[in-house]
Amino acid sequence: MTTWFRTYYEDEDLWLYFEADDEGWAARQVEVRGQDSRPVKAASLEEVLHLRDHDDLAAMFRYERQFGVLAEGPMDGWRDQPEAAEISAEEFERLWTEARRALGNSA
């Protein structure tokens, strides 16, 4: 079952928002700086896999510079993180749309 949740990374004042797939891996990730609510990451596993399979390393580097690097590995233990909470799919979609617009929506 897909889940959507957020955590807070106090050391860098970042809100991390995740859409996790059935196996608990990040399918999409948004990071928003707490100080000014500026999005700094909006990465998608589907896009990363497409680039890996259909493009070159330079395209992957451009993607990572523009949208950030997606978290790897299962998201186990997220409930133990600071400010952890489940969020709705609608809230995640709103954040995703805003972050992609701010970071330049082309992948």
mmCIF file of C-alpha atoms in Angstrom:
data_model
loop_
_atom_site.group_PDB
_atom_site.id
_atom_site.type_symbol
_atom_site.label_atom_id
_atom_site.label_comp_id
_atom_site.label_asym_id
_atom_site.label_seq_id
_atom_site.Cartn_x
_atom_site.Cartn_y
_atom_site.Cartn_z
ATOM 1 C CA MET A 1 0.000 0.000 0.000
ATOM 2 C CA THR A 2 1.320 3.428 -0.905
ATOM 3 C CA THR A 3 1.911 5.709 2.069
ATOM 4 C CA TRP A 4 2.649 9.400 2.305
ATOM 5 C CA PHE A 5 4.465 10.876 5.261
ATOM 6 C CA ARG A 6 6.711 13.655 6.449
ATOM 7 C CA THR A 7 9.645 13.965 8.806
ATOM 8 C CA TYR A 8 11.809 16.861 9.931
ATOM 9 C CA TYR A 9 15.593 17.039 9.704
ATOM 10 C CA GLU A 10 16.475 19.591 12.357
ATOM 11 C CA ASP A 11 20.208 19.836 11.585
ATOM 12 C CA GLU A 12 19.427 21.350 8.180
ATOM 13 C CA ASP A 13 15.954 22.739 8.936
ATOM 14 C CA LEU A 14 14.371 20.580 6.237
ATOM 15 C CA TRP A 15 10.914 19.050 5.976
ATOM 16 C CA LEU A 16 11.106 15.759 4.092
ATOM 17 C CA TYR A 17 7.968 14.452 2.392
ATOM 18 C CA PHE A 18 7.802 10.951 0.944
ATOM 19 C CA GLU A 19 5.546 8.842 -1.175
ATOM 20 C CA ALA A 20 6.557 5.261 -0.353
ATOM 21 C CA ASP A 21 5.590 2.299 -2.522
ATOM 22 C CA ASP A 22 4.206 -1.071 -1.429
ATOM 23 C CA GLU A 23 7.667 -2.251 -0.396
ATOM 24 C CA GLY A 24 8.410 0.882 1.625
ATOM 25 C CA TRP A 25 10.850 2.457 -0.858
ATOM 26 C CA ALA A 26 10.669 6.128 -1.818
ATOM 27 C CA ALA A 27 8.743 6.565 -5.059
ATOM 28 C CA ARG A 28 8.836 10.354 -4.844
ATOM 29 C CA GLN A 29 10.473 12.742 -2.415
ATOM 30 C CA VAL A 30 10.066 16.444 -1.745
ATOM 31 C CA GLU A 31 12.240 18.501 0.585
ATOM 32 C CA VAL A 32 11.274 21.960 1.750
ATOM 33 C CA ARG A 33 13.558 24.285 3.666
ATOM 34 C CA GLY A 34 11.831 25.249 6.911
ATOM 35 C CA GLN A 35 13.248 28.755 7.156
ATOM 36 C CA ASP A 36 11.619 30.103 3.992
ATOM 37 C CA SER A 37 9.437 27.175 2.799
ATOM 38 C CA ARG A 38 11.552 26.939 -0.363
ATOM 39 C CA PRO A 39 11.522 23.549 -2.122
ATOM 40 C CA VAL A 40 15.017 22.129 -2.586
ATOM 41 C CA LYS A 41 14.200 18.625 -3.850
ATOM 42 C CA ALA A 42 11.467 16.928 -5.879
ATOM 43 C CA ALA A 43 12.799 13.615 -7.174
ATOM 44 C CA SER A 44 10.942 10.635 -8.631
ATOM 45 C CA LEU A 45 12.036 7.001 -8.816
ATOM 46 C CA GLU A 46 10.148 6.542 -12.101
ATOM 47 C CA GLU A 47 12.066 9.421 -13.673
ATOM 48 C CA VAL A 48 15.405 8.216 -12.331
ATOM 49 C CA LEU A 49 14.824 4.702 -13.683
ATOM 50 C CA HIS A 50 13.779 6.099 -17.061
ATOM 51 C CA LEU A 51 16.969 8.163 -17.270
ATOM 52 C CA ARG A 52 19.077 5.178 -16.220
ATOM 53 C CA ASP A 53 17.542 2.974 -18.901
ATOM 54 C CA HIS A 54 17.160 5.487 -21.757
ATOM 55 C CA ASP A 55 19.684 8.278 -21.376
ATOM 56 C CA ASP A 56 23.287 8.958 -20.516
ATOM 57 C CA LEU A 57 25.130 9.821 -17.321
ATOM 58 C CA ALA A 58 25.140 13.528 -18.162
ATOM 59 C CA ALA A 59 21.316 13.536 -18.251
ATOM 60 C CA MET A 60 21.258 11.888 -14.822
ATOM 61 C CA PHE A 61 23.627 14.513 -13.419
ATOM 62 C CA ARG A 62 21.435 17.299 -14.837
ATOM 63 C CA TYR A 63 18.361 15.717 -13.251
ATOM 64 C CA GLU A 64 20.069 15.412 -9.862
ATOM 65 C CA ARG A 65 21.257 19.028 -10.000
ATOM 66 C CA GLN A 66 17.746 20.227 -10.810
ATOM 67 C CA PHE A 67 15.585 17.909 -8.677
ATOM 68 C CA GLY A 68 17.953 16.341 -6.142
ATOM 69 C CA VAL A 69 18.850 12.749 -5.336
ATOM 70 C CA LEU A 70 16.094 10.374 -4.280
ATOM 71 C CA ALA A 71 16.516 8.547 -0.964
ATOM 72 C CA GLU A 72 17.574 4.929 -1.416
ATOM 73 C CA GLY A 73 16.531 1.964 0.641
ATOM 74 C CA PRO A 74 13.387 1.155 2.546
ATOM 75 C CA MET A 75 11.846 3.925 4.597
ATOM 76 C CA ASP A 76 11.518 1.688 7.673
ATOM 77 C CA GLY A 77 11.565 3.529 10.949
ATOM 78 C CA TRP A 78 10.247 6.820 9.630
ATOM 79 C CA ARG A 79 7.683 6.951 12.445
ATOM 80 C CA ASP A 80 10.563 7.296 14.920
ATOM 81 C CA GLN A 81 11.876 10.452 13.225
ATOM 82 C CA PRO A 82 11.229 13.987 14.553
ATOM 83 C CA GLU A 83 7.839 15.474 13.627
ATOM 84 C CA ALA A 84 6.920 12.276 11.755
ATOM 85 C CA ALA A 85 3.324 12.064 10.584
ATOM 86 C CA GLU A 86 1.306 10.489 7.823
ATOM 87 C CA ILE A 87 -0.074 12.979 5.328
ATOM 88 C CA SER A 88 -2.770 12.644 2.714
ATOM 89 C CA ALA A 89 -2.126 11.864 -0.928
ATOM 90 C CA GLU A 90 -3.690 15.233 -1.748
ATOM 91 C CA GLU A 91 -1.281 17.111 0.517
ATOM 92 C CA PHE A 92 1.676 15.307 -1.047
ATOM 93 C CA GLU A 93 0.423 16.093 -4.579
ATOM 94 C CA ARG A 94 0.067 19.771 -3.682
ATOM 95 C CA LEU A 95 3.622 19.866 -2.311
ATOM 96 C CA TRP A 96 4.931 17.909 -5.307
ATOM 97 C CA THR A 97 3.304 20.292 -7.777
ATOM 98 C CA GLU A 98 4.612 23.366 -5.953
ATOM 99 C CA ALA A 99 8.132 21.943 -5.675
ATOM 100 C CA ARG A 100 8.298 20.899 -9.328
ATOM 101 C CA ARG A 101 7.082 24.323 -10.416
ATOM 102 C CA ALA A 102 9.712 26.024 -8.232
ATOM 103 C CA LEU A 103 12.532 23.753 -9.420
ATOM 104 C CA GLY A 104 11.585 23.862 -13.082
ATOM 105 C CA ASN A 105 9.087 21.182 -14.065
ATOM 106 C CA SER A 106 10.986 19.570 -16.951
ATOM 107 C CA ALA A 107 12.718 16.278 -16.263
#
